[in-house]
Coordinates of C-alpha atoms in Angstrom, one line a residue:
M1 CA 18.8 -25.8 19.3
A2 CA 21.2 -27.2 21.9
D3 CA 21.1 -24.0 23.8
V4 CA 17.3 -23.4 23.7
A5 CA 15.6 -24.6 27.0
A6 CA 12.1 -24.7 28.0
P7 CA 11.2 -22.3 30.8
A8 CA 9.9 -24.0 34.1
Y9 CA 6.2 -24.3 34.5
R10 CA 4.6 -21.9 36.8
I11 CA 3.0 -23.6 40.0
I12 CA 0.0 -21.6 39.4
P13 CA -0.5 -19.2 36.6
I14 CA 0.6 -16.1 38.1
I15 CA 2.0 -13.0 36.2
P16 CA 5.7 -13.7 36.0
A17 CA 8.5 -11.5 37.4
L18 CA 9.8 -8.8 35.1
K19 CA 13.0 -9.2 33.3
P20 CA 13.4 -5.9 31.4
G21 CA 15.5 -6.2 28.3
A22 CA 15.2 -10.0 28.2
M23 CA 14.3 -10.0 24.6
E24 CA 16.2 -7.0 23.6
G25 CA 17.9 -7.7 20.0
K26 CA 16.0 -11.1 19.5
G27 CA 14.0 -10.0 16.6
P28 CA 14.2 -12.3 13.5
F29 CA 16.6 -11.7 10.4
V30 CA 16.0 -8.7 8.2
A31 CA 15.1 -9.3 4.6
N32 CA 17.9 -8.5 2.1
E33 CA 17.5 -6.1 -0.8
K34 CA 16.6 -8.9 -3.3
I35 CA 13.9 -10.2 -1.1
N36 CA 12.2 -7.0 -0.6
E37 CA 12.5 -5.6 -4.1
A38 CA 11.0 -8.7 -5.4
I39 CA 7.8 -8.2 -3.7
G40 CA 7.8 -4.2 -4.4
F41 CA 9.2 -2.9 -1.1
P42 CA 12.3 -0.5 -1.0
G43 CA 15.6 -2.8 -0.9
K44 CA 16.9 -1.3 2.4
M45 CA 16.4 1.8 4.4
A46 CA 17.7 5.1 3.1
E47 CA 21.2 6.3 3.9
N48 CA 19.9 9.4 5.0
W49 CA 18.0 8.9 8.4
Q50 CA 16.1 12.1 7.8
E51 CA 14.6 10.6 4.9
T52 CA 13.6 7.3 6.5
H53 CA 12.2 9.3 9.3
D54 CA 10.0 11.4 7.1
A55 CA 8.9 8.2 5.2
V56 CA 7.8 6.4 8.5
I57 CA 5.8 9.5 9.8
A58 CA 4.2 9.8 6.3
K59 CA 3.3 6.2 6.1
M60 CA 2.1 6.1 9.6
G61 CA -0.2 9.2 8.8
E62 CA -1.5 7.5 5.7
L63 CA -2.6 4.5 7.9
L64 CA -4.1 6.6 10.4
S65 CA -6.2 8.2 7.9
K66 CA -7.1 5.2 6.0
Y67 CA -7.9 2.9 9.0
R68 CA -9.9 4.7 11.7
S69 CA -9.8 1.8 14.0
L70 CA -6.0 2.3 14.3
K71 CA -6.3 6.0 15.5
V72 CA -9.1 4.8 17.9
Y73 CA -6.5 2.3 19.3
M74 CA -3.9 4.8 19.5
D75 CA -6.2 7.1 21.6
A76 CA -8.4 4.8 23.7
C77 CA -5.8 2.9 25.8
V78 CA -6.0 4.0 29.7
H79 CA -3.2 1.7 30.8
C80 CA -5.8 -0.2 33.0
G81 CA -3.4 -3.4 32.8
A82 CA -6.1 -5.9 31.9
C83 CA -4.1 -7.2 28.9
S84 CA -0.7 -7.3 30.6
D85 CA -0.6 -11.0 31.8
K86 CA -2.6 -12.2 28.8
C87 CA 0.2 -12.4 26.2
H88 CA 2.0 -15.7 25.9
Y89 CA 5.1 -14.1 25.0
F90 CA 5.2 -11.9 28.1
I91 CA 4.5 -15.1 30.2
G92 CA 7.2 -16.9 28.7
T93 CA 9.9 -14.2 28.3
Q94 CA 9.0 -12.0 31.1
D95 CA 10.1 -9.0 29.1
P96 CA 7.7 -6.0 29.9
K97 CA 7.8 -4.7 26.5
N98 CA 6.0 -7.9 25.5
M99 CA 3.0 -6.8 27.5
P100 CA 0.5 -6.0 24.9
V101 CA 0.0 -2.5 26.4
A102 CA 3.8 -1.9 26.3
R103 CA 4.1 -3.2 22.8
Q104 CA 1.3 -0.7 21.6
D105 CA 3.1 2.0 23.5
L106 CA 6.2 1.7 21.0
M107 CA 4.0 3.0 18.4
R108 CA 1.5 5.0 20.6
S109 CA 4.6 7.2 22.0
V110 CA 5.5 8.2 18.4
Y111 CA 1.9 8.8 17.3
R112 CA 1.5 11.3 20.2
R113 CA 4.7 13.1 19.3
Y114 CA 3.6 13.8 15.9
F115 CA -0.2 13.4 15.5
T116 CA -1.6 15.0 18.8
L117 CA -1.2 18.6 19.9
P118 CA -0.1 17.8 23.4
G119 CA 2.6 15.5 22.1
K120 CA 3.9 18.2 20.0
L121 CA 3.8 21.0 22.8
F122 CA 4.6 19.0 26.0
P123 CA 6.0 15.6 24.7
K124 CA 7.5 14.3 28.1
L125 CA 4.1 15.1 29.9
V126 CA 2.2 12.8 27.7
G127 CA 4.8 10.0 27.1
A128 CA 5.6 11.1 23.5
R129 CA 8.8 10.3 21.8
D130 CA 10.9 11.5 18.9
L131 CA 11.3 9.0 16.3
T132 CA 15.0 7.7 16.2
R133 CA 16.8 4.9 14.7
E134 CA 16.8 3.3 18.2
V135 CA 13.0 3.6 18.2
L136 CA 12.6 2.2 14.9
D137 CA 15.0 -0.8 16.0
E138 CA 12.8 -1.4 19.1
W139 CA 9.6 -1.5 16.8
Y140 CA 11.3 -4.1 14.5
N141 CA 12.5 -6.1 17.6
Y142 CA 9.3 -6.2 19.3
F143 CA 6.5 -6.0 16.9
N144 CA 8.2 -9.2 15.4
Q145 CA 7.7 -10.8 18.7
C146 CA 3.7 -10.5 18.5
S147 CA 1.9 -13.4 16.7
E148 CA -1.2 -11.3 16.2
C149 CA -3.3 -13.8 18.0
R150 CA -5.5 -11.3 19.5
R151 CA -6.0 -12.9 22.8
C152 CA -5.2 -9.6 24.7
S153 CA -8.2 -8.0 22.9
V154 CA -10.5 -10.5 24.5
F155 CA -9.7 -9.0 27.9
C156 CA -9.4 -5.4 26.9
P157 CA -12.4 -3.3 28.1
Y158 CA -12.1 -1.2 25.2
G159 CA -11.5 -3.9 22.5
I160 CA -8.2 -2.6 21.5
D161 CA -6.6 -5.0 18.9
T162 CA -3.0 -5.2 19.2
A163 CA -2.9 -7.4 16.2
E164 CA -3.9 -4.5 14.0
V165 CA -1.3 -2.3 15.7
T166 CA 1.4 -5.1 15.1
M167 CA 0.3 -5.2 11.4
A168 CA 0.3 -1.5 11.0
A169 CA 3.9 -1.4 12.5
R170 CA 5.3 -4.2 10.2
E171 CA 3.6 -2.4 7.2
I172 CA 5.3 0.8 7.9
L173 CA 8.6 -1.0 8.4
D174 CA 8.4 -2.7 5.2
S175 CA 7.5 0.5 3.3
V176 CA 11.0 2.0 4.4
G177 CA 12.9 -1.4 3.4
Y178 CA 13.2 -2.7 7.2
G179 CA 11.1 -6.1 6.4
Q180 CA 11.3 -9.4 8.0
K181 CA 13.1 -12.0 5.9
Y182 CA 10.9 -15.0 6.7
S183 CA 7.6 -13.5 5.8
N184 CA 8.7 -11.6 2.9
E185 CA 10.7 -14.5 1.3
I186 CA 7.5 -16.6 1.6
I187 CA 5.5 -14.0 0.0
G188 CA 7.8 -13.9 -3.0
K189 CA 7.5 -17.8 -3.5
V190 CA 3.7 -17.3 -3.5
H191 CA 3.8 -14.7 -6.2
R192 CA 6.4 -16.8 -8.2
I193 CA 5.2 -20.4 -7.9
G194 CA 1.9 -20.3 -6.1
N195 CA 2.7 -21.8 -2.6
N196 CA 4.7 -20.9 0.5
L197 CA 7.0 -23.7 0.1
G198 CA 8.1 -22.9 -3.5
L199 CA 6.8 -26.3 -4.7
P200 CA 6.4 -26.2 -8.5
G201 CA 3.4 -27.7 -10.2
P202 CA 5.1 -30.9 -11.6
A203 CA 6.6 -31.7 -8.2
L204 CA 3.3 -31.2 -6.6
Q205 CA 1.7 -33.5 -9.2
D206 CA 4.5 -36.2 -8.5
T207 CA 3.8 -35.9 -4.8
L208 CA 0.2 -36.4 -5.3
E209 CA 0.6 -39.4 -7.5
G210 CA 2.8 -41.0 -4.8
L211 CA 0.3 -40.2 -2.2
E212 CA -2.4 -42.0 -4.3
E213 CA -0.2 -45.2 -4.3
D214 CA 0.5 -45.0 -0.6
V215 CA -3.2 -44.7 0.3
K216 CA -4.0 -47.4 -2.2
D217 CA -1.4 -49.6 -0.4
A218 CA -2.9 -49.0 3.1
T219 CA -6.6 -49.1 2.2
G220 CA -6.9 -51.1 -0.9
I221 CA -9.1 -48.5 -2.5
D222 CA -8.3 -46.0 -5.2
I223 CA -8.5 -42.7 -3.6
R224 CA -7.7 -39.8 -6.1
F225 CA -5.8 -36.7 -5.1
P226 CA -6.6 -34.8 -8.4
M227 CA -5.1 -31.6 -9.5
D228 CA -6.3 -29.0 -12.2
V229 CA -9.4 -30.9 -13.0
K230 CA -11.9 -28.8 -14.8
G231 CA -15.4 -29.1 -14.0
A232 CA -14.9 -30.5 -10.6
E233 CA -17.4 -29.4 -7.7
V234 CA -15.2 -28.4 -5.2
L235 CA -11.7 -26.5 -5.1
L236 CA -9.7 -27.4 -2.2
I237 CA -7.5 -24.6 -1.0
T238 CA -5.1 -26.0 1.7
P239 CA -1.9 -25.1 3.2
S240 CA 1.1 -26.3 1.2
A241 CA 2.6 -28.1 4.4
D242 CA -0.2 -30.7 3.9
F243 CA 1.3 -32.0 0.8
F244 CA 4.3 -33.5 2.4
A245 CA 5.1 -32.6 6.1
E246 CA 4.0 -34.6 9.0
P247 CA 1.4 -34.6 10.6
H248 CA -0.2 -32.5 8.0
I249 CA -0.4 -34.7 5.2
D250 CA -2.4 -37.2 7.4
S251 CA -5.2 -34.5 7.3
L252 CA -4.8 -34.2 3.5
I253 CA -5.5 -37.8 3.4
G254 CA -8.7 -37.4 5.5
Y255 CA -10.0 -34.8 3.4
A256 CA -9.5 -36.9 0.3
K257 CA -11.2 -40.0 2.1
V258 CA -14.5 -37.6 2.8
F259 CA -14.5 -36.5 -0.7
H260 CA -14.2 -40.1 -1.8
A261 CA -16.7 -41.5 0.7
T262 CA -19.4 -38.7 -0.2
G263 CA -18.9 -39.1 -3.9
T264 CA -17.9 -35.4 -4.3
S265 CA -15.7 -34.5 -7.2
W266 CA -13.0 -32.2 -6.2
T267 CA -9.6 -30.8 -7.3
L268 CA -6.5 -29.0 -6.2
S269 CA -5.0 -26.1 -8.2
S270 CA -1.1 -26.0 -9.2
M271 CA -1.8 -22.3 -9.7
A272 CA -3.4 -21.6 -6.2
S273 CA -1.7 -24.4 -4.1
E274 CA -1.6 -22.3 -0.9
A275 CA -4.3 -21.5 1.5
G276 CA -1.9 -19.5 3.7
N277 CA -1.6 -15.7 3.1
F278 CA 1.3 -14.0 4.8
G279 CA 0.1 -10.7 3.6
M280 CA -2.1 -10.6 6.4
F281 CA 0.9 -11.1 8.7
I282 CA 2.7 -8.0 7.4
G283 CA -0.4 -5.9 7.3
N284 CA -0.2 -5.1 3.7
Y285 CA -3.4 -5.0 1.5
E286 CA -1.8 -5.1 -1.8
Q287 CA 0.1 -8.3 -0.8
L288 CA -2.9 -9.8 0.8
R289 CA -5.1 -9.2 -2.3
K290 CA -2.5 -10.3 -4.8
I291 CA -2.1 -13.7 -3.1
A292 CA -5.9 -14.1 -2.7
L293 CA -6.4 -13.3 -6.5
R294 CA -4.7 -16.5 -7.5
I295 CA -7.5 -18.5 -5.8
R296 CA -10.1 -16.5 -7.8
E297 CA -8.1 -17.0 -10.9
A298 CA -7.9 -20.9 -10.4
A299 CA -11.5 -21.0 -9.4
L300 CA -12.7 -19.3 -12.8
E301 CA -10.4 -21.2 -14.9
L302 CA -11.5 -24.5 -13.3
G303 CA -15.2 -23.6 -13.3
V304 CA -15.6 -25.1 -9.8
K305 CA -19.0 -24.6 -7.7
R306 CA -17.7 -24.5 -4.4
I307 CA -14.4 -23.4 -2.5
V308 CA -13.4 -25.3 0.5
V309 CA -10.6 -24.4 2.8
G310 CA -8.3 -27.0 4.6
E311 CA -6.8 -26.9 8.1
C312 CA -5.1 -23.6 8.4
G313 CA -6.0 -21.1 11.2
H314 CA -4.9 -17.8 9.5
A315 CA -5.8 -19.0 5.9
W316 CA -9.5 -19.4 7.4
R317 CA -9.7 -16.0 9.0
V318 CA -8.5 -14.4 5.7
A319 CA -11.1 -16.6 3.7
Y320 CA -13.9 -16.0 6.0
S321 CA -13.2 -12.1 6.8
F322 CA -11.5 -10.8 3.4
W323 CA -12.1 -13.0 0.7
N324 CA -15.5 -11.3 -0.3
T325 CA -13.8 -8.0 -0.7
L326 CA -10.5 -9.2 -1.9
T327 CA -11.7 -11.5 -4.6
G328 CA -15.5 -11.9 -4.8
V329 CA -15.9 -15.0 -2.9
G330 CA -18.7 -14.8 -0.6
D331 CA -21.2 -11.6 0.0
G332 CA -20.2 -8.3 -0.6
A333 CA -18.3 -8.6 -3.9
D334 CA -17.4 -5.4 -5.7
A335 CA -20.3 -4.7 -8.2
N336 CA -17.6 -2.9 -10.6
D337 CA -15.2 -6.0 -10.4
R338 CA -16.1 -7.8 -13.5
F339 CA -14.4 -10.9 -12.5
A340 CA -15.7 -11.0 -9.1
Q341 CA -19.3 -11.0 -10.5
M342 CA -18.2 -13.6 -12.9
L343 CA -17.1 -15.8 -10.0
Q344 CA -20.4 -14.9 -8.0
K345 CA -22.5 -16.3 -10.9
Q346 CA -20.4 -19.5 -11.2
L347 CA -20.5 -20.5 -7.5
D348 CA -23.5 -22.5 -6.2
H349 CA -24.9 -20.4 -3.4
R350 CA -26.9 -23.1 -1.9
Y351 CA -23.4 -23.7 0.0
K352 CA -21.5 -21.3 2.1
Q353 CA -18.8 -19.6 0.0
P354 CA -16.3 -20.3 1.1
T355 CA -16.7 -23.6 3.4
H356 CA -14.3 -24.6 5.9
I357 CA -13.3 -28.4 5.5
C358 CA -14.8 -28.8 9.1
E359 CA -18.1 -27.5 7.9
F360 CA -18.0 -29.6 4.9
T361 CA -17.4 -32.8 7.0
W362 CA -19.9 -32.0 9.8
D363 CA -22.5 -31.5 7.2
M364 CA -21.9 -34.9 5.7
I365 CA -21.9 -36.4 9.1
Q366 CA -25.3 -34.9 9.9
D367 CA -26.6 -36.0 6.5
E368 CA -25.4 -39.7 7.4
R369 CA -23.3 -39.7 4.2
L370 CA -20.3 -40.8 6.4
S371 CA -19.6 -43.8 8.6
F372 CA -17.1 -44.4 11.2
D373 CA -15.6 -47.2 13.3
K374 CA -14.7 -45.0 16.4
S375 CA -12.8 -47.8 18.0
K376 CA -9.9 -47.1 15.3
N377 CA -9.1 -44.0 17.5
D378 CA -9.3 -45.9 20.9
K379 CA -5.6 -45.7 21.3
H380 CA -5.9 -41.9 21.6
I381 CA -7.1 -39.8 24.7
I382 CA -7.8 -36.7 22.7
T383 CA -8.0 -33.0 23.5
F384 CA -8.4 -30.0 21.2
H385 CA -6.4 -26.8 20.8
D386 CA -8.4 -23.9 19.5
S387 CA -6.2 -22.0 16.9
C388 CA -6.3 -18.4 17.7
N389 CA -7.3 -17.1 14.2
V390 CA -10.1 -19.5 14.0
A391 CA -11.2 -18.9 17.5
R392 CA -11.0 -15.0 17.4
G393 CA -11.1 -14.2 13.9
S394 CA -13.9 -16.2 12.2
R395 CA -16.8 -18.4 12.5
M396 CA -18.3 -21.7 11.4
G397 CA -21.6 -23.0 10.8
D398 CA -25.0 -21.1 11.2
F399 CA -24.6 -20.4 15.0
A400 CA -22.4 -18.3 17.1
G401 CA -19.6 -20.2 18.4
G402 CA -19.7 -22.9 15.6
Q403 CA -15.9 -22.4 15.1
F404 CA -15.5 -24.1 18.5
E405 CA -18.2 -26.7 18.4
I406 CA -18.0 -28.1 14.9
P407 CA -14.5 -29.4 15.3
R408 CA -15.2 -30.8 18.8
N409 CA -18.5 -32.5 17.3
I410 CA -16.3 -34.0 14.6
I411 CA -13.9 -35.5 17.1
K412 CA -16.6 -36.9 19.3
A413 CA -18.3 -38.5 16.1
V414 CA -15.0 -40.3 15.1
A415 CA -13.5 -41.0 18.7
N416 CA -14.5 -42.6 21.9
N417 CA -12.2 -40.7 24.1
Y418 CA -12.3 -36.8 24.3
V419 CA -11.4 -34.4 27.3
E420 CA -11.2 -30.6 27.3
M421 CA -8.3 -28.7 28.6
R422 CA -8.8 -26.0 31.4
D423 CA -11.5 -23.4 31.2
G424 CA -10.0 -20.1 30.4
T425 CA -7.3 -21.6 28.1
T426 CA -9.5 -22.7 25.2
R427 CA -12.2 -21.4 22.8
E428 CA -12.2 -17.8 22.7
Q429 CA -9.5 -17.5 25.4
T430 CA -7.4 -19.9 23.8
F431 CA -3.5 -19.5 24.1
C432 CA -1.6 -19.2 20.8
C433 CA 0.8 -22.1 19.9
G434 CA 3.6 -19.6 20.0
G435 CA 4.5 -19.8 16.4
G436 CA 2.0 -17.7 14.4
G437 CA 1.8 -14.4 12.9
G438 CA 4.8 -15.0 10.7
L439 CA 7.2 -16.1 13.6
L440 CA 7.6 -19.7 12.5
T441 CA 11.1 -19.4 11.7
D442 CA 14.3 -21.0 13.5
D443 CA 15.9 -17.6 14.1
L444 CA 13.1 -17.1 16.5
I445 CA 13.0 -20.5 18.1
D446 CA 13.9 -19.1 21.5
L447 CA 10.9 -16.9 21.5
R448 CA 8.6 -19.7 20.0
V449 CA 9.7 -22.1 22.8
K450 CA 9.1 -19.4 25.4
G451 CA 5.8 -18.4 23.8
A452 CA 4.5 -21.9 23.9
L453 CA 4.9 -21.9 27.7
P454 CA 1.2 -21.4 28.6
R455 CA -0.2 -24.0 26.1
M456 CA 2.2 -26.5 27.3
E457 CA 1.8 -26.2 31.0
V458 CA -2.1 -26.7 30.3
L459 CA -1.5 -29.6 28.2
Q460 CA 0.8 -31.1 30.8
E461 CA -1.9 -30.7 33.4
T462 CA -4.4 -32.5 31.2
V463 CA -1.8 -35.3 30.4
D464 CA -1.5 -35.8 34.2
V465 CA -5.1 -35.6 35.1
H466 CA -6.8 -37.4 32.2
G467 CA -4.0 -39.3 30.3
V468 CA -4.3 -37.3 27.1
N469 CA -1.8 -38.6 24.6
F470 CA -3.2 -36.6 21.4
M471 CA -4.0 -32.9 20.8
A472 CA -5.9 -32.3 17.8
T473 CA -5.9 -28.9 16.0
I474 CA -6.9 -27.3 12.8
C475 CA -4.0 -25.2 12.0
A476 CA -0.9 -25.7 9.9
I477 CA 1.1 -23.5 11.7
C478 CA 0.1 -24.8 15.1
K479 CA 1.0 -28.4 13.9
A480 CA 4.5 -27.1 12.7
Q481 CA 5.2 -25.2 15.9
F482 CA 4.0 -27.9 18.2
T483 CA 6.0 -30.6 16.5
K484 CA 9.2 -28.5 16.8
V485 CA 8.8 -27.1 20.6
M486 CA 6.8 -30.2 22.2
P487 CA 10.1 -32.3 22.3
I488 CA 11.7 -29.6 24.3
Y489 CA 9.1 -29.7 26.9
G490 CA 9.3 -33.5 27.1
F491 CA 6.4 -34.5 24.8
D492 CA 6.4 -36.7 21.7
R493 CA 6.2 -34.8 18.7
R494 CA 3.6 -37.2 17.1
M495 CA 1.2 -36.2 19.9
V496 CA -0.1 -33.5 17.9
G497 CA -2.1 -33.9 14.8
G498 CA -5.2 -32.7 12.7
V499 CA -8.9 -33.3 13.2
H500 CA -8.9 -34.9 9.8
Q501 CA -6.1 -37.1 10.8
L502 CA -8.8 -38.7 13.4
V503 CA -11.4 -38.7 10.6
S504 CA -8.9 -40.6 8.3
N505 CA -8.2 -43.3 11.0
A506 CA -12.0 -44.1 11.6
I507 CA -13.7 -43.5 8.3
I508 CA -15.2 -46.7 6.7
L509 CA -14.7 -46.6 3.0
G510 CA -16.2 -48.0 0.1
D511 CA -16.3 -47.6 -3.8
K512 CA -17.6 -44.2 -4.7

């Protein structure tokens, strides 16, 4: 950390000067054989390059035939440049290969060589490249410098989704034994234990019991943090960071206080103690589904009527966009999947399935089932950071843009001082925190610090103009990323926290 420095703020948000090769060889650690094989991937690349070459091309062909959108993205780009300056990693690193269009072209050039007639006949004329070991190394390096935040797709006139290209590249790399250590190791922990942190059930139970004692000492009220309670109405699926890390745990306390104040019976699950799903980050459907099925199994075993998701950006995107077909939660469950149909019959369809914790809390506020003393948050002048997977990959509520309005409505209901950051840097155009997409690892700290630059400079502007001293967000990765990089930019790490941390501060409790 001693040699990691924050890049200088730009006087105005201009396209940075190019530094070709600035991030060459800066990719993350490669997963070892044990990590890869534990989740069903080859332990390492084949000794014979031709064998690896053929496997990469075969896997690429499989994905192109399976996902029509991927082929469209390979063919549709006209290199207009609209996305070039929209990526926070390009802005921070100045490496031209971190431009979304250039990162896509790392795959597109290989696609043209092996899957288009012009590329087969006249490769140099159409920018086609042979797949070599050097090209594959380039894929690993730069596709692991993308947080899959999809900001570039907002500005692309053709709607090309760089995140989907990144996920495809990572799936291809994993299929030949060239996977990323951080993501694959975490996926293995979920399969073995049930959460990203590798926290076993007894340790989790002990943590929750200690939390009950702490909250009783602070409030004088018995607020429960139940686990594996059969017959509870709500199953809470939350990021495992909520169980012990700061500031995440303050939001977990906020959820518990909301359930307590509204008389809602709820439970956590030792089997499914993780909302995060890194299967999405590596683009692998089998891993994505296997992780999600733990939640279905827990819901069926506990007999719950509702599934509520805590403050985690990509977890909500997976829940909102994919759980229906992966597990049977929500509309569109497979009619031939017996367990999906069992879950459909069990869940209470008067409520959204799944429900985000912000939707739950906002509904309770509107029904006047919660009371707050807003002055308890008067020490804070608050702004809100839209997490990219919530902003650009999901919705909340019954209206377009609910994912933007509902968290802000909650903040305004529990606090007196709220201001927005600059237009064009929030809502659907929000900047990524710089640590998402499976990049929240210390071997990428230099990239993470540089990727945080756009959000940090806008936050600094908001601090200077409005005196903001608290940035709320509803994503575990954003919280972890910001608490790590904000001190490097001169901010207090305690300046970031969850929306339900503010709820916890202001809520008025009684016996329920």
